[in-house]
PDB file of C-alpha atoms in Angstrom:
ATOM      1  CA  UNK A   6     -24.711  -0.676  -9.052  1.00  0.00           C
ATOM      2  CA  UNK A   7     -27.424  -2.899  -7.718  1.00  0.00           C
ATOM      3  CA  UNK A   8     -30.270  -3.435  -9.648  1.00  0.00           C
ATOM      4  CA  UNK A   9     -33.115  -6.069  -8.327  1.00  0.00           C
ATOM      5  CA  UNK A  10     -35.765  -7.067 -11.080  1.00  0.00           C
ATOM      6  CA  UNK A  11     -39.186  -8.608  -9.712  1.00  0.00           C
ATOM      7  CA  UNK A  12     -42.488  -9.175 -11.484  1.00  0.00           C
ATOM      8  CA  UNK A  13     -45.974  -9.405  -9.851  1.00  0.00           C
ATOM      9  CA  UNK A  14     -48.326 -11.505 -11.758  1.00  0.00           C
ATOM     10  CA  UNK A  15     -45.711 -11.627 -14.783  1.00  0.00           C
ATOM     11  CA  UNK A  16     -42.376 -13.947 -15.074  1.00  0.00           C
ATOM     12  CA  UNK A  17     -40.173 -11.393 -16.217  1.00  0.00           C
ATOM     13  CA  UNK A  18     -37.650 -14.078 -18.275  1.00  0.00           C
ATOM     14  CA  UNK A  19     -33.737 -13.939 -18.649  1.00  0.00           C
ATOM     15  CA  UNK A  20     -34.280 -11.874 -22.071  1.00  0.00           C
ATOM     16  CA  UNK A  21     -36.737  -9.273 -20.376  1.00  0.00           C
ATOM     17  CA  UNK A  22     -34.089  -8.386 -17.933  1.00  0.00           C
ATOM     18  CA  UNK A  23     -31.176  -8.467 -19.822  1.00  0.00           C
ATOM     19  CA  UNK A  24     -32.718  -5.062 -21.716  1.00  0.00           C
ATOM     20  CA  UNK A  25     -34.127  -3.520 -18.939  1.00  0.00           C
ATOM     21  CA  UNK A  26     -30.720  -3.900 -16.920  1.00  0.00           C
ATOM     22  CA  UNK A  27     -29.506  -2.342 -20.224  1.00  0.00           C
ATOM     23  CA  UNK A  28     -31.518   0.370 -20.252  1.00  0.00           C
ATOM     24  CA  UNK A  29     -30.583   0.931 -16.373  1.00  0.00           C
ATOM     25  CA  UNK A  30     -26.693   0.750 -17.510  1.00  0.00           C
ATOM     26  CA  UNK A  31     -26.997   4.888 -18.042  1.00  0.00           C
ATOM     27  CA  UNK A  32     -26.946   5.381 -14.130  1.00  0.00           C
ATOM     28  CA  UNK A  33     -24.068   2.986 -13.416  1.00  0.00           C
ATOM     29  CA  UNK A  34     -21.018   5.456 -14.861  1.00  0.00           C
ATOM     30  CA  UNK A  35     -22.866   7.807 -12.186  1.00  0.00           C
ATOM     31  CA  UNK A  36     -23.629   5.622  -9.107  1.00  0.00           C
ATOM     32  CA  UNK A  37     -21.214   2.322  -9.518  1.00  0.00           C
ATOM     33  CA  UNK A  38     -21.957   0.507  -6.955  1.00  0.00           C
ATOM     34  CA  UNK A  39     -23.288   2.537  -4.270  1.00  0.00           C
ATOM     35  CA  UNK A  40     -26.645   2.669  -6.172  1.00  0.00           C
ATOM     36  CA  UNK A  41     -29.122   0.076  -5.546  1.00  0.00           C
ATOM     37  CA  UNK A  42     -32.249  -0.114  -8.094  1.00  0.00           C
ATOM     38  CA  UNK A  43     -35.029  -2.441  -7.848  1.00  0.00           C
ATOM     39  CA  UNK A  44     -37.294  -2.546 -10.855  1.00  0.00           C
ATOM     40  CA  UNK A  45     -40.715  -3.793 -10.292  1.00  0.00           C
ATOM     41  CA  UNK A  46     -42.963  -4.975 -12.951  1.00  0.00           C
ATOM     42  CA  UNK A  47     -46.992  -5.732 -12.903  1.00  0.00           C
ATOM     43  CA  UNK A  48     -50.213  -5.890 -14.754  1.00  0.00           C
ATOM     44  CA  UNK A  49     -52.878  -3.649 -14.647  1.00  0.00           C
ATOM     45  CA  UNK A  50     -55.533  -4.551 -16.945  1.00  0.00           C
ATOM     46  CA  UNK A  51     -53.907  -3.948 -20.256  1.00  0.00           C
ATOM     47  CA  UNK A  52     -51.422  -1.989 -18.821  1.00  0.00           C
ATOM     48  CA  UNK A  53     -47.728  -3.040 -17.479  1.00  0.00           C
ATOM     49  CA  UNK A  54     -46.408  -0.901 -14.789  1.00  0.00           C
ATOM     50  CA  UNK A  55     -42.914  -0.156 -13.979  1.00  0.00           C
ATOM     51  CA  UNK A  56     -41.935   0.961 -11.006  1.00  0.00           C
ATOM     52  CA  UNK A  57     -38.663   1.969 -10.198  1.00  0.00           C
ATOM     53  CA  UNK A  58     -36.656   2.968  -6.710  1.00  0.00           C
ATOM     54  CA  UNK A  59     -33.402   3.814  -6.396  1.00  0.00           C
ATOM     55  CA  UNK A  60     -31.594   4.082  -3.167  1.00  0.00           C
ATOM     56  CA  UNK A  61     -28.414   5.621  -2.718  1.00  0.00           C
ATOM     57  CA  UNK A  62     -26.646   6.605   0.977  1.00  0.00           C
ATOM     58  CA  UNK A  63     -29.960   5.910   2.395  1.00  0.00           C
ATOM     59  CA  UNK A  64     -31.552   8.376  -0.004  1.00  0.00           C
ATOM     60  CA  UNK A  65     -34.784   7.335  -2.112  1.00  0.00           C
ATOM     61  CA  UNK A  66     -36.173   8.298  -5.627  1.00  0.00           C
ATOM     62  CA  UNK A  67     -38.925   6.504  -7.095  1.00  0.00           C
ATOM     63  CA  UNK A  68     -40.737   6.652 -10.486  1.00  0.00           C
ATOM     64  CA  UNK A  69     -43.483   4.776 -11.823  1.00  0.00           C
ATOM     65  CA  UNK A  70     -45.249   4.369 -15.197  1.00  0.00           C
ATOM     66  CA  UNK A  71     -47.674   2.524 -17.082  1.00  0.00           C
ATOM     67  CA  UNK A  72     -47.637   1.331 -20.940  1.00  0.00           C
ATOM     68  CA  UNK A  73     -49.149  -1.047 -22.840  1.00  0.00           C
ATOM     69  CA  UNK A  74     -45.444  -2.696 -23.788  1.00  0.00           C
ATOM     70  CA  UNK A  75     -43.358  -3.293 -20.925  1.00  0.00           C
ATOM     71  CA  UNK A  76     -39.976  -1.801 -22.093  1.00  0.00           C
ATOM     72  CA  UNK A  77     -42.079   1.277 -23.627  1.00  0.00           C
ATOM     73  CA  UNK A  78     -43.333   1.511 -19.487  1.00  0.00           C
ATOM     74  CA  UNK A  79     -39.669   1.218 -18.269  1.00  0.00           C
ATOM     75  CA  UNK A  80     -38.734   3.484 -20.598  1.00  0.00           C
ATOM     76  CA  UNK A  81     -41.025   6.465 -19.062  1.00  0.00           C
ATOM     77  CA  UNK A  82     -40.263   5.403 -15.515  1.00  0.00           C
ATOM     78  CA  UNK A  83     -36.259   5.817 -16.000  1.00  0.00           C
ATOM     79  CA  UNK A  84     -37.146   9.131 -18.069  1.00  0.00           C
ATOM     80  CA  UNK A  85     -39.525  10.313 -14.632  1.00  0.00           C
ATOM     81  CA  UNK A  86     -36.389   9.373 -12.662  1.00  0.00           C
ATOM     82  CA  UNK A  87     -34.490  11.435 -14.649  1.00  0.00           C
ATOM     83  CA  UNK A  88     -36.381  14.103 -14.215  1.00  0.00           C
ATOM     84  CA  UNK A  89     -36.799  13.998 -10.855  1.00  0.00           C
ATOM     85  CA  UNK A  90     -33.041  14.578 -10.234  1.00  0.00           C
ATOM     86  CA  UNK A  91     -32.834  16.982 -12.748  1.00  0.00           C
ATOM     87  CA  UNK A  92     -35.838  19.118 -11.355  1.00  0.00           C
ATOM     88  CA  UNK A  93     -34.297  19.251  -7.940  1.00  0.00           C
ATOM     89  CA  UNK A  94     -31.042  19.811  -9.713  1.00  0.00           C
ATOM     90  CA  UNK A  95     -30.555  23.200  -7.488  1.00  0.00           C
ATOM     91  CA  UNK A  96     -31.481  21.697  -4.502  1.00  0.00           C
ATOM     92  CA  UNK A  97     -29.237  18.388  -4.687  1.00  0.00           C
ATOM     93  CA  UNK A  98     -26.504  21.042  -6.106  1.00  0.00           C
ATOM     94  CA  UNK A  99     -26.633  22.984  -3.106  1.00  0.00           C
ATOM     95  CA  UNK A 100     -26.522  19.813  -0.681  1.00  0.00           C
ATOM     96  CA  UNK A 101     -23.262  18.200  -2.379  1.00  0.00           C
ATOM     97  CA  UNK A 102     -22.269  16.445   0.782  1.00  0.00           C
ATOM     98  CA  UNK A 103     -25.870  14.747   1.204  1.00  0.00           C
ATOM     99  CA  UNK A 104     -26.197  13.716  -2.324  1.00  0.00           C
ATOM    100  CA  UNK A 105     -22.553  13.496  -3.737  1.00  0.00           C
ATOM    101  CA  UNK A 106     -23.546  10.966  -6.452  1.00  0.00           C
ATOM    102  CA  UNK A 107     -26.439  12.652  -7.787  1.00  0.00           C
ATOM    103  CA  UNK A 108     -24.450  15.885  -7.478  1.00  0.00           C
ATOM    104  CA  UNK A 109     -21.822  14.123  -9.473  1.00  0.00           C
ATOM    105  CA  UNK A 110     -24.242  12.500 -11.889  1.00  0.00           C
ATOM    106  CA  UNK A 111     -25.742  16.020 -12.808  1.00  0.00           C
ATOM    107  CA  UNK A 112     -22.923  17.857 -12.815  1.00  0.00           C
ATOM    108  CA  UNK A 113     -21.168  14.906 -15.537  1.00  0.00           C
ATOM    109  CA  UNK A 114     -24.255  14.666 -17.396  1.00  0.00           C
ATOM    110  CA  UNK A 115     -23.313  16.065 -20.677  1.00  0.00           C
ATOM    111  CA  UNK A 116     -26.773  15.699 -22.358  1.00  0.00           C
ATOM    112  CA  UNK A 117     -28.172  17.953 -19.459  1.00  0.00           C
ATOM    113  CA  UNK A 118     -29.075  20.933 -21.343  1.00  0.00           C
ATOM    114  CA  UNK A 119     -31.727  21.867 -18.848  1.00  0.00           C
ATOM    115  CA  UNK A 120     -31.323  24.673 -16.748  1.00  0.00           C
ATOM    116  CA  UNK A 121     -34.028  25.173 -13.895  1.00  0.00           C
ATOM    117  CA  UNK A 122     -34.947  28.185 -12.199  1.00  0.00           C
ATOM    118  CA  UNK A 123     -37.298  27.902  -9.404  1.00  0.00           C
ATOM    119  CA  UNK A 124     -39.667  31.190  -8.579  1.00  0.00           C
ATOM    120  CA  UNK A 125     -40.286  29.725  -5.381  1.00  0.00           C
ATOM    121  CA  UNK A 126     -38.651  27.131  -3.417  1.00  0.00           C
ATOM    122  CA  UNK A 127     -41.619  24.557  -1.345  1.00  0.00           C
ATOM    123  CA  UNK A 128     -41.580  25.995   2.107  1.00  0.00           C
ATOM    124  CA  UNK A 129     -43.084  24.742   5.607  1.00  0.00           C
ATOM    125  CA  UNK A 130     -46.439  27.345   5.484  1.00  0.00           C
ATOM    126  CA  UNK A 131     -48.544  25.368   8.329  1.00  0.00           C
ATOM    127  CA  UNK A 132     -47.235  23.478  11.503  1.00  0.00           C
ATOM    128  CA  UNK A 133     -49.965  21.469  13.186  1.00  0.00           C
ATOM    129  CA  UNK A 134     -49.366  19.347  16.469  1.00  0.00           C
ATOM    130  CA  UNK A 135     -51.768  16.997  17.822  1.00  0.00           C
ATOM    131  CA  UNK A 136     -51.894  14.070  20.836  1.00  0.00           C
ATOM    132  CA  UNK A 137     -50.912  10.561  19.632  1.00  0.00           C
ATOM    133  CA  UNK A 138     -53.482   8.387  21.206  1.00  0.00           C
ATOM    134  CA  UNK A 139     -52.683   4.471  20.859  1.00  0.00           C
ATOM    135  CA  UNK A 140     -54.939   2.569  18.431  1.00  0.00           C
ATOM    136  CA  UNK A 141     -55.705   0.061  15.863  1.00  0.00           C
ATOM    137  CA  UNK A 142     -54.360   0.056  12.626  1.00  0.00           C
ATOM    138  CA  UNK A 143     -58.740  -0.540  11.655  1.00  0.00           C
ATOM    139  CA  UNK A 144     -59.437   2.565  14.093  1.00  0.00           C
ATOM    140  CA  UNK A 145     -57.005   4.478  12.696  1.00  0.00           C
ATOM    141  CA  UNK A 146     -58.417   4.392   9.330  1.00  0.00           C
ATOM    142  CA  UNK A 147     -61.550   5.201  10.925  1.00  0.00           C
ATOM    143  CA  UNK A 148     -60.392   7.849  11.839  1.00  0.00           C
ATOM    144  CA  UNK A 149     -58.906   9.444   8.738  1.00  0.00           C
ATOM    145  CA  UNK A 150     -61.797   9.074   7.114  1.00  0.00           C
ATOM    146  CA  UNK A 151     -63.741  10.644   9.359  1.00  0.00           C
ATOM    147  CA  UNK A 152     -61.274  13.738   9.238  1.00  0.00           C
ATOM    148  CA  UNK A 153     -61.507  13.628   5.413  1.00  0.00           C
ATOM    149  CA  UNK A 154     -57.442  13.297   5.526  1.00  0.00           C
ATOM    150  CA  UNK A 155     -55.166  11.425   2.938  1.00  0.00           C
ATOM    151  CA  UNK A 156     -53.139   9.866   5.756  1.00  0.00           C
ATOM    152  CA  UNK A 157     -53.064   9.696   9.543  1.00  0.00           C
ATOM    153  CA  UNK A 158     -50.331   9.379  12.322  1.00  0.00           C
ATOM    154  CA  UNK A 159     -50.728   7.345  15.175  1.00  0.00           C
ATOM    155  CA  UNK A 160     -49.261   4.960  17.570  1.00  0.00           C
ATOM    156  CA  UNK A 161     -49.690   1.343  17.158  1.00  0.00           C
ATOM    157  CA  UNK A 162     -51.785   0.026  20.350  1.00  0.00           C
ATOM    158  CA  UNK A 163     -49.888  -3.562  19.940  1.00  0.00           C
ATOM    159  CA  UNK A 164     -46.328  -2.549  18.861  1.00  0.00           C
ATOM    160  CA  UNK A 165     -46.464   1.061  20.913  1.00  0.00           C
ATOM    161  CA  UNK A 166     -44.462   2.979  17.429  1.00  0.00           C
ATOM    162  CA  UNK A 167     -45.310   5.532  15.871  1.00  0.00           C
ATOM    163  CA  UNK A 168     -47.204   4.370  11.864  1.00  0.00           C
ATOM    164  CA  UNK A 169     -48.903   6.455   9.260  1.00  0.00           C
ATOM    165  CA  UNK A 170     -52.134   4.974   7.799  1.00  0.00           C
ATOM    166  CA  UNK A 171     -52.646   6.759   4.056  1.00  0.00           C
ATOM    167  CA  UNK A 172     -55.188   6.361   1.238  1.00  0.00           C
ATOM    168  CA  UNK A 173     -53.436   4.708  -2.067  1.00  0.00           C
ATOM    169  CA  UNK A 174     -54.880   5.683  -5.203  1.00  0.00           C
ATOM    170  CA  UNK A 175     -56.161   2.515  -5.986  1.00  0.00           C
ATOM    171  CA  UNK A 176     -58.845   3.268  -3.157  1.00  0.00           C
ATOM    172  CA  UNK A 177     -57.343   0.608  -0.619  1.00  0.00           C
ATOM    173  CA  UNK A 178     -54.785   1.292   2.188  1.00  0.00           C
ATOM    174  CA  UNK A 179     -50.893   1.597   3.210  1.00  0.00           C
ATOM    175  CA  UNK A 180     -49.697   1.420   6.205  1.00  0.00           C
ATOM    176  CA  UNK A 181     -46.197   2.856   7.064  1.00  0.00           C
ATOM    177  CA  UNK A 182     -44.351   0.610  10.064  1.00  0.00           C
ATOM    178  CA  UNK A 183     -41.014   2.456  11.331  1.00  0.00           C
ATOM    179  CA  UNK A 184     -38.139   0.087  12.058  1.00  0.00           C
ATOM    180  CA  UNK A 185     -35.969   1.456  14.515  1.00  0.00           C
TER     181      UNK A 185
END
């Protein structure tokens, strides 16, 4: 298992991540080493965020947190990962062969005493289709807000791909570049 550490606007020293690559050592019996972690740490105000994203077979999860102590914040953002996998146990269950080490991990996982039952499973209730018109990445927002939307697909005027503009929830912007 690969596990990347990086700090934004902290130094996160030798000691730091020696216990938070401990406390990430409970997912390497599961994914050895065809996980790869990276564990992100900043400031916010008072607060240190953790944010952590695992890929596996070109699969994603990603949890983040916020704490005032930094190991207390990793600590909630590996228990959110957790429970992630665990609440799509049924799901990941039923799609061994696209998932076979989360499969694996939650069907080993001895202090899994959980049992979900889902009433209803998320379903596709609306399709929409619309005409991709080139434009600015700055026109594109435009737009969006305009339509009141949380995000926006269009293609790129200069690069000709399809992106996806979307509002963050710290009030600024992401844009979302394919790479083909």
């Amino acid at each position: 298992m690969k596990i990347t550490t990086q700090g934004k606007g902290i130094r996160i020293g030798t000691h730091l991540e020696q216990k938070i690559l401990d406390k990430m050592s409970k997912f390497d019996k599961y994914f050895g080493d065809e996980g790869s972690f990276n564990v992100c740490i900043k400031s916010e105000g008072n607060f240190m965020v953790s944010e952590i994203t695992m890929k596996l077979d070109g699969k994603y999860f990603r949890a983040e947190a916020k704490d005032e102590e930094v190991l207390n914040a990793v600590d909630k953002t590996i228990d959110k990962l957790e429970s992630q996998i665990r609440k799509q146990k049924t799901k990941l269950l039923n799609r061994k062969k696209d998932y076979p080490q989360v499969a694996s991990y939650l069907e080993d996982d001895s202090s899994a005493d959980f049992d979900f039952e889902f009433e209803d499973e998320k379903k596709i209730v609306k399709r929409k289709s619309f005409e991709i018109r080139p434009m600015t990445s700055e026109d594109a927002i435009l737009q969006m807000e305009m339509l009141g939307h949380n995000f926006l697909v269009y293609m790129d005027q200069d690069t000709e791909s399809v992106c996806v503009v979307y509002k963050r929830k710290d009030g600024n912007y992401g844009l979302i570049e394919p790479e083909y």
